[in-house]
mmCIF file of C-alpha atoms in Angstrom:
data_model
loop_
_atom_site.group_PDB
_atom_site.id
_atom_site.type_symbol
_atom_site.label_atom_id
_atom_site.label_comp_id
_atom_site.label_asym_id
_atom_site.label_seq_id
_atom_site.Cartn_x
_atom_site.Cartn_y
_atom_site.Cartn_z
ATOM 1 C CA MET H 262 18.899 26.962 -4.363
ATOM 2 C CA ILE H 263 15.267 26.131 -5.186
ATOM 3 C CA ALA H 264 12.470 28.169 -6.407
ATOM 4 C CA SER H 265 9.057 27.993 -8.518
ATOM 5 C CA SER H 266 8.300 28.326 -12.155
ATOM 6 C CA LYS H 267 4.876 29.000 -12.509
ATOM 7 C CA ASP H 268 4.907 28.370 -16.086
ATOM 8 C CA SER H 269 6.681 24.982 -16.575
ATOM 9 C CA GLY H 270 5.751 22.937 -13.388
ATOM 10 C CA LYS H 271 9.347 22.365 -12.929
ATOM 11 C CA ILE H 272 11.763 23.897 -10.420
ATOM 12 C CA ASN H 273 13.600 26.898 -11.849
ATOM 13 C CA PRO H 274 16.926 27.859 -9.985
ATOM 14 C CA ASP H 275 16.678 31.328 -11.509
ATOM 15 C CA ALA H 276 13.087 31.983 -10.456
ATOM 16 C CA ALA H 277 11.733 33.396 -6.980
ATOM 17 C CA VAL H 278 8.561 32.911 -4.896
ATOM 18 C CA ASN H 279 7.076 36.292 -3.904
ATOM 19 C CA GLY H 280 10.590 37.852 -4.508
ATOM 20 C CA ILE H 281 12.314 34.980 -2.089
ATOM 21 C CA VAL H 282 14.609 32.454 -3.594
ATOM 22 C CA PHE H 283 14.863 29.699 -0.866
ATOM 23 C CA ARG H 284 18.318 28.105 -0.143
ATOM 24 C CA PRO H 285 17.760 24.899 2.038
ATOM 25 C CA ALA H 286 20.767 23.883 3.950
ATOM 26 C CA PRO H 287 22.748 21.446 2.065
ATOM 27 C CA VAL H 288 22.658 17.993 3.305
ATOM 28 C CA LEU H 289 25.649 16.685 1.848
ATOM 29 C CA ASN H 290 29.078 18.145 0.869
ATOM 30 C CA PRO H 291 29.299 18.939 -2.755
ATOM 31 C CA ILE H 292 29.288 16.039 -5.019
ATOM 32 C CA LYS H 293 32.507 16.064 -7.060
ATOM 33 C CA VAL H 294 31.738 14.807 -10.565
ATOM 34 C CA THR H 295 34.568 13.109 -11.776
ATOM 35 C CA ARG H 296 35.467 14.275 -15.460
ATOM 36 C CA THR H 297 38.236 11.762 -16.424
ATOM 37 C CA THR H 298 37.406 9.036 -19.205
ATOM 38 C CA ASN H 299 39.424 6.467 -16.813
ATOM 39 C CA MET H 300 36.802 4.354 -15.602
ATOM 40 C CA LYS H 301 38.840 1.807 -13.411
ATOM 41 C CA ASN H 302 38.359 4.110 -10.411
ATOM 42 C CA LEU H 303 34.600 4.088 -10.477
ATOM 43 C CA GLU H 304 33.538 3.530 -7.153
ATOM 44 C CA PHE H 305 30.248 1.208 -7.043
ATOM 45 C CA GLY H 306 29.305 2.606 -3.264
ATOM 46 C CA THR H 307 28.672 6.114 -4.407
ATOM 47 C CA SER H 308 25.865 7.802 -5.857
ATOM 48 C CA GLU H 309 27.605 8.195 -9.058
ATOM 49 C CA GLY H 310 28.654 4.647 -9.149
ATOM 50 C CA LEU H 311 25.263 3.372 -8.282
ATOM 51 C CA LEU H 312 23.455 5.509 -10.835
ATOM 52 C CA THR H 313 25.998 4.266 -13.504
ATOM 53 C CA LEU H 314 25.197 0.711 -12.775
ATOM 54 C CA LEU H 315 21.447 1.280 -12.629
ATOM 55 C CA GLY H 316 21.863 3.044 -16.126
ATOM 56 C CA ILE H 317 22.934 -0.140 -17.889
ATOM 57 C CA LYS H 318 20.304 -2.067 -19.765
ATOM 58 C CA GLY H 319 19.496 -5.339 -18.115
ATOM 59 C CA LEU H 320 21.424 -4.759 -14.931
ATOM 60 C CA GLY H 321 18.574 -4.293 -12.051
ATOM 61 C CA ALA H 322 18.452 -2.961 -8.626
ATOM 62 C CA VAL H 323 19.196 -6.229 -6.916
ATOM 63 C CA THR H 324 22.142 -6.794 -8.892
ATOM 64 C CA ALA H 325 23.590 -3.249 -8.666
ATOM 65 C CA ARG H 326 23.113 -3.490 -4.878
ATOM 66 C CA GLY H 327 25.091 -6.761 -4.678
ATOM 67 C CA ILE H 328 27.936 -5.370 -6.998
ATOM 68 C CA ALA H 329 28.114 -2.235 -4.879
ATOM 69 C CA GLU H 330 28.412 -4.285 -1.604
ATOM 70 C CA LYS H 331 31.028 -6.710 -3.030
ATOM 71 C CA PHE H 332 33.174 -4.843 -5.358
ATOM 72 C CA ALA H 333 34.913 -1.472 -4.014
ATOM 73 C CA ASP H 334 35.287 -0.167 -7.449
ATOM 74 C CA LEU H 335 35.435 -1.020 -11.192
ATOM 75 C CA ASP H 336 39.253 -2.246 -11.055
ATOM 76 C CA ALA H 337 38.223 -4.714 -8.339
ATOM 77 C CA LEU H 338 35.521 -5.957 -10.117
ATOM 78 C CA ARG H 339 37.444 -6.656 -13.493
ATOM 79 C CA THR H 340 40.356 -8.364 -11.345
ATOM 80 C CA ALA H 341 37.836 -10.651 -9.557
ATOM 81 C CA GLU H 342 37.648 -14.392 -10.108
ATOM 82 C CA ASP H 343 34.589 -15.710 -11.681
ATOM 83 C CA GLU H 344 33.387 -17.516 -8.536
ATOM 84 C CA GLU H 345 33.004 -14.070 -6.852
ATOM 85 C CA PHE H 346 30.215 -13.190 -9.121
ATOM 86 C CA LYS H 347 28.010 -15.894 -7.918
ATOM 87 C CA GLY H 348 24.712 -14.967 -6.475
ATOM 88 C CA ILE H 349 25.234 -11.551 -7.458
ATOM 89 C CA ALA H 350 25.453 -11.020 -11.381
ATOM 90 C CA ASN H 351 25.040 -13.551 -14.140
ATOM 91 C CA VAL H 352 27.605 -14.142 -16.800
ATOM 92 C CA THR H 353 26.182 -11.562 -19.075
ATOM 93 C CA VAL H 354 26.349 -8.765 -16.660
ATOM 94 C CA ARG H 355 29.711 -9.958 -15.591
ATOM 95 C CA ASP H 356 31.241 -9.849 -19.084
ATOM 96 C CA LEU H 357 29.273 -6.529 -19.997
ATOM 97 C CA LEU H 358 31.069 -4.855 -17.090
ATOM 98 C CA ARG H 359 34.582 -6.307 -17.590
ATOM 99 C CA ASN H 360 34.632 -5.493 -21.319
ATOM 100 C CA ASP H 361 32.081 -2.922 -22.827
ATOM 101 C CA ASN H 362 33.543 0.478 -21.959
ATOM 102 C CA ALA H 363 31.397 1.977 -24.194
ATOM 103 C CA ALA H 364 28.163 0.707 -22.226
ATOM 104 C CA LEU H 365 29.731 2.015 -19.101
ATOM 105 C CA GLN H 366 30.855 5.221 -20.502
ATOM 106 C CA GLU H 367 27.219 5.994 -21.716
ATOM 107 C CA ALA H 368 25.753 4.996 -18.568
ATOM 108 C CA ASN H 369 28.340 7.137 -16.374
ATOM 109 C CA GLY H 370 27.672 10.019 -18.409
ATOM 110 C CA LYS H 371 23.890 9.586 -17.709
ATOM 111 C CA ALA H 372 24.640 9.540 -14.118
ATOM 112 C CA ARG H 373 26.655 12.443 -14.153
ATOM 113 C CA ARG H 374 24.021 14.569 -16.040
ATOM 114 C CA GLU H 375 21.504 13.420 -13.688
ATOM 115 C CA ILE H 376 23.701 14.162 -10.480
ATOM 116 C CA GLU H 377 24.430 17.946 -12.107
ATOM 117 C CA GLY H 378 20.502 18.211 -12.856
ATOM 118 C CA VAL H 379 19.688 17.484 -9.197
ATOM 119 C CA LYS H 380 22.189 19.850 -7.783
ATOM 120 C CA GLU H 381 21.020 22.647 -10.394
ATOM 121 C CA VAL H 382 17.783 22.750 -8.449
ATOM 122 C CA GLY H 383 19.207 22.900 -5.112
ATOM 123 C CA ALA H 384 18.989 19.289 -4.130
ATOM 124 C CA ASP H 385 21.317 16.407 -3.726
ATOM 125 C CA VAL H 386 22.026 12.711 -3.963
ATOM 126 C CA VAL H 387 22.289 10.373 -1.500
ATOM 127 C CA CYS H 388 22.947 6.302 -2.008
ATOM 128 C CA PHE H 389 21.911 3.574 0.610
ATOM 129 C CA LEU H 390 25.757 3.288 1.665
ATOM 130 C CA ASP H 391 25.979 6.909 2.662
ATOM 131 C CA GLU H 392 25.459 7.610 6.443
ATOM 132 C CA LEU H 393 23.048 10.163 5.686
ATOM 133 C CA TYR H 394 20.769 7.600 3.946
ATOM 134 C CA PRO H 395 17.659 7.480 6.151
ATOM 135 C CA GLU H 396 18.024 4.287 8.279
ATOM 136 C CA GLN H 397 14.283 3.498 8.341
ATOM 137 C CA LEU H 398 14.430 2.769 4.632
ATOM 138 C CA LEU H 399 17.199 0.160 5.083
ATOM 139 C CA HIS H 400 14.868 -2.004 6.662
ATOM 140 C CA ILE H 401 12.045 -2.044 3.999
ATOM 141 C CA PRO H 402 11.805 -4.447 1.084
ATOM 142 C CA ASP H 403 12.611 -3.066 -2.047
ATOM 143 C CA MET H 404 14.374 -0.161 -0.577
ATOM 144 C CA PRO H 405 15.643 2.564 -3.172
ATOM 145 C CA LEU H 406 19.468 2.440 -3.768
ATOM 146 C CA VAL H 407 19.423 6.061 -4.657
ATOM 147 C CA LEU H 408 17.508 9.007 -3.480
ATOM 148 C CA ARG H 409 17.143 12.788 -4.354
ATOM 149 C CA VAL H 410 16.786 14.851 -1.536
ATOM 150 C CA CYS H 411 16.168 18.710 -0.918
ATOM 151 C CA GLY H 412 16.235 20.052 2.738
ATOM 152 C CA ASP H 413 17.128 18.589 5.781
ATOM 153 C CA LEU H 414 17.424 14.718 6.340
ATOM 154 C CA GLY H 415 17.628 15.165 9.973
ATOM 155 C CA VAL H 416 13.875 15.837 10.349
ATOM 156 C CA ILE H 417 12.876 12.244 9.770
ATOM 157 C CA ARG H 418 14.272 10.980 13.104
ATOM 158 C CA ARG H 419 10.649 11.108 14.677
ATOM 159 C CA SER H 420 8.223 10.716 11.779
ATOM 160 C CA ILE H 421 4.523 9.601 11.309
ATOM 161 C CA ALA H 422 2.711 9.080 7.920
ATOM 162 C CA PHE H 423 -0.578 10.755 7.352
ATOM 163 C CA VAL H 424 -2.212 9.532 4.033
ATOM 164 C CA GLY H 425 -5.830 9.670 2.448
ATOM 165 C CA ALA H 426 -8.091 10.838 -0.135
ATOM 166 C CA ARG H 427 -7.441 13.663 -2.402
ATOM 167 C CA ALA H 428 -11.126 14.732 -2.621
ATOM 168 C CA ALA H 429 -11.335 14.809 1.209
ATOM 169 C CA SER H 430 -14.673 15.616 3.140
ATOM 170 C CA GLU H 431 -15.232 18.519 5.498
ATOM 171 C CA PHE H 432 -14.967 15.873 8.339
ATOM 172 C CA GLY H 433 -11.693 14.409 6.803
ATOM 173 C CA GLN H 434 -10.025 17.862 6.335
ATOM 174 C CA THR H 435 -11.134 18.892 10.010
ATOM 175 C CA ALA H 436 -9.735 15.710 11.787
ATOM 176 C CA THR H 437 -6.718 15.631 9.685
ATOM 177 C CA HIS H 438 -5.704 19.254 10.245
ATOM 178 C CA ARG H 439 -6.430 18.467 14.017
ATOM 179 C CA MET H 440 -4.540 15.498 14.419
ATOM 180 C CA ALA H 441 -1.594 16.503 11.971
ATOM 181 C CA GLN H 442 -1.094 19.831 14.011
ATOM 182 C CA TYR H 443 -1.190 18.343 17.329
ATOM 183 C CA PHE H 444 1.560 15.786 16.592
ATOM 184 C CA ALA H 445 3.627 18.384 14.836
ATOM 185 C CA SER H 446 3.480 20.731 17.665
ATOM 186 C CA ARG H 447 4.747 18.003 19.735
ATOM 187 C CA ASP H 448 7.927 17.601 17.501
ATOM 188 C CA TRP H 449 6.614 14.577 15.331
ATOM 189 C CA THR H 450 7.608 15.195 11.749
ATOM 190 C CA ILE H 451 4.719 14.760 9.409
ATOM 191 C CA VAL H 452 5.307 12.620 6.170
ATOM 192 C CA SER H 453 3.119 12.673 3.450
ATOM 193 C CA GLY H 454 2.820 12.584 -0.218
ATOM 194 C CA LEU H 455 2.217 16.438 -1.622
ATOM 195 C CA ALA H 456 -0.831 15.350 -3.250
ATOM 196 C CA SER H 457 -4.243 17.565 -2.766
ATOM 197 C CA GLY H 458 -6.596 16.687 -0.124
ATOM 198 C CA ILE H 459 -5.217 14.957 2.946
ATOM 199 C CA ASP H 460 -1.479 14.987 2.085
ATOM 200 C CA GLN H 461 -1.377 18.960 1.440
ATOM 201 C CA ILE H 462 -3.632 19.458 4.712
ATOM 202 C CA SER H 463 -1.229 17.584 6.836
ATOM 203 C CA HIS H 464 1.760 19.417 5.219
ATOM 204 C CA ARG H 465 0.017 22.726 5.968
ATOM 205 C CA ALA H 466 -0.601 21.911 9.694
ATOM 206 C CA ALA H 467 2.861 21.264 10.325
ATOM 207 C CA LEU H 468 3.965 24.480 8.560
ATOM 208 C CA GLU H 469 1.359 26.672 10.368
ATOM 209 C CA VAL H 470 2.980 25.922 13.596
ATOM 210 C CA GLY H 471 6.483 26.477 12.336
ATOM 211 C CA LYS H 472 7.565 22.540 12.163
ATOM 212 C CA PRO H 473 9.374 20.816 9.414
ATOM 213 C CA THR H 474 7.483 18.379 7.294
ATOM 214 C CA VAL H 475 8.570 15.655 4.774
ATOM 215 C CA ALA H 476 6.985 15.246 1.056
ATOM 216 C CA VAL H 477 7.977 11.932 -0.772
ATOM 217 C CA ILE H 478 7.036 12.459 -4.123
ATOM 218 C CA GLY H 479 6.367 10.230 -7.182
ATOM 219 C CA SER H 480 8.162 12.380 -9.745
ATOM 220 C CA GLY H 481 11.442 13.680 -10.261
ATOM 221 C CA ILE H 482 12.424 16.238 -7.903
ATOM 222 C CA ASP H 483 12.373 18.854 -10.307
ATOM 223 C CA THR H 484 9.163 18.059 -11.796
ATOM 224 C CA TYR H 485 5.428 18.840 -10.438
ATOM 225 C CA ARG H 486 2.131 17.941 -11.338
ATOM 226 C CA ASN H 487 0.713 21.249 -10.844
ATOM 227 C CA ASP H 488 1.447 24.793 -9.211
ATOM 228 C CA HIS H 489 0.058 24.039 -5.657
ATOM 229 C CA GLU H 490 2.297 21.035 -5.299
ATOM 230 C CA LEU H 491 5.499 22.827 -6.707
ATOM 231 C CA ASP H 492 4.890 26.037 -4.493
ATOM 232 C CA MET H 493 4.611 23.735 -1.371
ATOM 233 C CA ALA H 494 7.419 21.753 -2.249
ATOM 234 C CA VAL H 495 9.463 25.081 -2.563
ATOM 235 C CA GLU H 496 7.779 25.997 0.959
ATOM 236 C CA ILE H 497 8.772 22.742 2.615
ATOM 237 C CA ALA H 498 12.379 22.745 1.585
ATOM 238 C CA GLY H 499 12.709 26.540 2.481
ATOM 239 C CA ASN H 500 11.269 26.044 5.947
ATOM 240 C CA GLY H 501 13.572 23.434 7.550
ATOM 241 C CA GLY H 502 11.918 20.436 5.760
ATOM 242 C CA LEU H 503 12.472 17.743 3.433
ATOM 243 C CA VAL H 504 11.401 16.696 -0.299
ATOM 244 C CA ILE H 505 12.473 13.048 -1.179
ATOM 245 C CA SER H 506 12.293 11.468 -4.662
ATOM 246 C CA GLU H 507 13.941 8.289 -6.137
ATOM 247 C CA GLN H 508 12.921 9.149 -9.411
ATOM 248 C CA PRO H 509 15.098 10.841 -12.097
ATOM 249 C CA CYS H 510 14.874 14.452 -12.856
ATOM 250 C CA GLY H 511 12.408 15.130 -15.605
ATOM 251 C CA ARG H 512 10.426 12.333 -14.702
ATOM 252 C CA ASP H 513 6.528 12.827 -14.356
ATOM 253 C CA ALA H 514 4.548 10.881 -11.678
ATOM 254 C CA ASP H 515 2.175 8.251 -12.875
ATOM 255 C CA ARG H 516 0.284 5.639 -11.107
ATOM 256 C CA ALA H 517 3.160 2.957 -10.867
ATOM 257 C CA THR H 518 5.566 5.728 -9.260
ATOM 258 C CA LEU H 519 2.723 6.931 -6.956
ATOM 259 C CA ILE H 520 2.239 3.689 -5.773
ATOM 260 C CA LYS H 521 5.983 2.888 -5.203
ATOM 261 C CA ARG H 522 6.585 6.101 -3.155
ATOM 262 C CA ASN H 523 3.772 4.938 -0.764
ATOM 263 C CA ARG H 524 6.066 2.186 0.575
ATOM 264 C CA LEU H 525 8.633 5.251 1.450
ATOM 265 C CA ILE H 526 6.184 7.297 3.181
ATOM 266 C CA THR H 527 5.075 4.387 5.569
ATOM 267 C CA GLY H 528 8.847 2.992 5.682
ATOM 268 C CA LEU H 529 10.137 6.496 6.825
ATOM 269 C CA SER H 530 7.478 6.530 9.629
ATOM 270 C CA VAL H 531 6.849 4.930 12.826
ATOM 271 C CA ALA H 532 3.198 4.538 12.281
ATOM 272 C CA THR H 533 0.820 5.561 9.507
ATOM 273 C CA PHE H 534 -2.602 7.349 10.043
ATOM 274 C CA VAL H 535 -5.005 6.504 7.308
ATOM 275 C CA MET H 536 -7.589 9.693 7.654
ATOM 276 C CA GLN H 537 -9.832 8.911 4.766
ATOM 277 C CA ALA H 538 -10.055 6.573 1.813
ATOM 278 C CA ALA H 539 -12.517 4.703 -0.454
ATOM 279 C CA ARG H 540 -11.894 0.934 -0.627
ATOM 280 C CA LYS H 541 -10.668 1.293 -4.085
ATOM 281 C CA SER H 542 -8.046 3.986 -3.958
ATOM 282 C CA GLY H 543 -4.203 4.441 -3.941
ATOM 283 C CA THR H 544 -4.415 4.887 -0.095
ATOM 284 C CA MET H 545 -4.923 1.108 0.081
ATOM 285 C CA HIS H 546 -1.601 0.467 -1.078
ATOM 286 C CA SER H 547 -0.083 2.669 1.809
ATOM 287 C CA VAL H 548 -2.209 0.254 4.004
ATOM 288 C CA ARG H 549 -0.826 -2.793 2.665
ATOM 289 C CA TYR H 550 2.880 -1.337 2.534
ATOM 290 C CA ALA H 551 2.476 -0.290 6.182
ATOM 291 C CA THR H 552 1.201 -3.967 7.166
ATOM 292 C CA HIS H 553 3.863 -5.594 5.292
ATOM 293 C CA GLN H 554 6.132 -3.405 7.209
ATOM 294 C CA GLY H 555 4.940 -4.045 10.626
ATOM 295 C CA LYS H 556 4.090 -0.456 10.940
ATOM 296 C CA PRO H 557 0.772 0.298 13.225
ATOM 297 C CA ILE H 558 -2.128 2.081 11.811
ATOM 298 C CA TYR H 559 -4.089 4.827 13.179
ATOM 299 C CA VAL H 560 -7.344 5.903 12.149
ATOM 300 C CA PRO H 561 -9.986 8.658 13.189
ATOM 301 C CA GLY H 562 -12.963 7.515 15.121
ATOM 302 C CA ILE H 563 -15.795 7.971 12.668
ATOM 303 C CA PRO H 564 -18.927 9.581 14.314
ATOM 304 C CA GLY H 565 -22.358 7.774 13.654
ATOM 305 C CA LYS H 566 -23.590 10.523 11.218
ATOM 306 C CA PHE H 567 -20.533 10.032 8.931
ATOM 307 C CA GLN H 568 -20.458 6.455 8.810
ATOM 308 C CA SER H 569 -22.020 5.878 5.430
ATOM 309 C CA ASP H 570 -19.761 8.365 3.728
ATOM 310 C CA PRO H 571 -17.656 6.249 1.288
ATOM 311 C CA LEU H 572 -14.323 8.269 2.084
ATOM 312 C CA ASN H 573 -14.806 6.799 5.852
ATOM 313 C CA GLU H 574 -15.214 3.030 4.499
ATOM 314 C CA VAL H 575 -11.429 2.165 5.066
ATOM 315 C CA PRO H 576 -10.700 3.928 8.260
ATOM 316 C CA ARG H 577 -13.922 2.314 9.524
ATOM 317 C CA LEU H 578 -13.216 -1.218 8.136
ATOM 318 C CA LEU H 579 -9.529 -1.037 9.399
ATOM 319 C CA ALA H 580 -10.640 -0.555 12.961
ATOM 320 C CA GLN H 581 -13.033 -3.379 12.773
ATOM 321 C CA SER H 582 -11.023 -6.085 10.728
ATOM 322 C CA ASN H 583 -8.583 -8.506 11.411
ATOM 323 C CA GLY H 584 -6.137 -10.217 8.796
ATOM 324 C CA SER H 585 -8.818 -12.555 7.545
ATOM 325 C CA ASP H 586 -11.339 -9.570 7.343
ATOM 326 C CA PHE H 587 -8.839 -7.637 5.428
ATOM 327 C CA VAL H 588 -8.012 -10.284 3.005
ATOM 328 C CA ARG H 589 -11.813 -10.786 2.266
ATOM 329 C CA TRP H 590 -12.823 -7.164 1.597
ATOM 330 C CA ALA H 591 -9.527 -5.661 0.217
ATOM 331 C CA ASP H 592 -9.487 -5.257 -3.463
ATOM 332 C CA PHE H 593 -6.161 -6.744 -4.270
ATOM 333 C CA SER H 594 -4.270 -9.218 -6.152
ATOM 334 C CA GLN H 595 -3.283 -12.804 -4.456
ATOM 335 C CA LYS H 596 0.321 -11.517 -4.571
ATOM 336 C CA ILE H 597 -0.465 -8.574 -2.278
ATOM 337 C CA ILE H 598 -3.042 -10.431 -0.260
ATOM 338 C CA ASP H 599 -0.122 -12.867 0.538
ATOM 339 C CA GLU H 600 1.703 -9.915 2.291
ATOM 340 C CA VAL H 601 -1.284 -9.710 4.984
ATOM 341 C CA ASP H 602 -1.072 -12.369 7.794
ATOM 342 C CA GLU H 603 -4.406 -13.810 7.640
ATOM 343 C CA ARG H 604 -3.731 -15.091 11.305
ATOM 344 C CA GLU H 605 -3.652 -11.734 12.853
ATOM 345 C CA GLU H 606 -6.758 -11.636 15.290
ATOM 346 C CA GLN H 607 -6.699 -8.246 16.356
ATOM 347 C CA PRO H 608 -7.909 -4.956 14.322
ATOM 348 C CA LEU H 609 -5.372 -3.762 11.794
ATOM 349 C CA ALA H 610 -6.003 -0.187 13.044
ATOM 350 C CA THR H 611 -6.581 1.501 16.585
ATOM 351 C CA ALA H 612 -9.119 4.168 16.158
ATOM 352 C CA ILE H 613 -8.621 7.543 18.000
ATOM 353 C CA ALA H 614 -11.971 8.384 19.031
ATOM 354 C CA SER H 615 -11.214 11.746 20.203
ATOM 355 C CA ARG H 616 -8.625 14.322 21.284
ATOM 356 C CA ASP H 617 -8.335 13.063 24.617
ATOM 357 C CA ALA H 618 -6.490 10.095 23.121
ATOM 358 C CA TYR H 619 -3.846 11.838 21.523
ATOM 359 C CA LEU H 620 -1.684 11.736 24.665
ATOM 360 C CA GLN H 621 -1.929 7.890 24.935
ATOM 361 C CA VAL H 622 -1.357 7.522 21.032
ATOM 362 C CA GLU H 623 1.706 9.493 21.441
ATOM 363 C CA GLN H 624 3.120 7.579 24.442
ATOM 364 C CA GLU H 625 2.472 4.240 22.222
ATOM 365 C CA LEU H 626 4.563 6.029 19.186
ATOM 366 C CA GLU H 627 7.360 6.616 21.786
ATOM 367 C CA ILE H 628 7.597 3.032 22.845
ATOM 368 C CA MET H 629 7.733 2.360 18.933
ATOM 369 C CA MET H 630 10.495 4.520 18.458
ATOM 370 C CA PRO H 631 13.992 3.025 18.202
ATOM 371 C CA ALA H 632 16.208 3.735 21.277
ATOM 372 C CA ALA H 633 18.735 5.748 19.368
ATOM 373 C CA ALA H 634 16.446 7.889 17.826
ATOM 374 C CA LYS H 635 14.223 8.604 21.093
ATOM 375 C CA SER H 636 14.572 12.012 22.496
ATOM 376 C CA ALA H 637 16.747 12.638 25.534
ATOM 377 C CA SER H 638 14.136 14.501 27.452
ATOM 378 C CA SER H 639 10.786 13.101 28.695
ATOM 379 C CA LEU H 640 7.390 13.702 26.930
ATOM 380 C CA PRO H 641 6.382 17.425 27.110
ATOM 381 C CA LYS H 642 3.388 17.833 29.194
ATOM 382 C CA VAL H 643 -0.013 18.795 27.534
ATOM 383 C CA ALA H 644 -0.874 22.423 27.966
#
């Protein structure tokens, strides 16, 4: 059950929106939270086990993943030979997991409370070893080990990302709505970040034609920056879509978490549509994530009278720039620049000049789709 609380900016399971309480279809069977104090059977390949590992001070995501993939449970870890920890955990972490029951109990209690908090707002928890974990994210660097999700994970089978400025111009708003609605009506799921501007226009375009959309947020799944984001999240989850977060309940979004969520937006998608952005903007992180992940980028063609608008600078430059050009004008640190292949001679983005080009873009997207995810039917004809 998920509903809006106008007062707190957090989801309130006892509240309703316009008299309606949304009950999105569950994506997982109810999670059974173990109440026993016997930790030896704690399974690491579960959301509870991974959240427990991640809650231990000094134990990071890389180590947690290695432990979950190597050891079935705590009992297996504690009976393993020292050699089995090589390349997975250092001596300090190994000894802590073997001997420090107090630290494990504390971390496990926190993990259980997190799972319960997620479920209280009608959401669920899925880890990277679960069958329902989005396959697309298994192939990106720094994938999240645990996701909080509300809605239908099945809608991300055919997904494209729309990203761009919060303060979109009239041109950007119109182009985004038209393009997002076209692809949504053709059964492409629109993925975006729920922020004002391009994100919300993209989500709204899909909802208007009765199609699901996916919101990836930088806060906890129960925490939103304002009423507009909260209400749209409720609407998305309540109408066949999906809300995703990698952050714990109660976590407010900040610059770091918003940048991190951008890698999930592009990672879930076959391609990324950069609709409007200034050179120094958060959207540039979506550009570099898409580039690093090998995902194609599309931009709207910019008519001459809008060329000078700073919000159209990034789409225009992406359609003109190869790898070395991008390195020259992108305002990134050297570490980020190193992710871009300067040898790439083709423009980093394809400009969509007009609505007549939509079908060609769609055909390109179909070719990019993994074979298992392609629709059994051929492309529908344009009306």
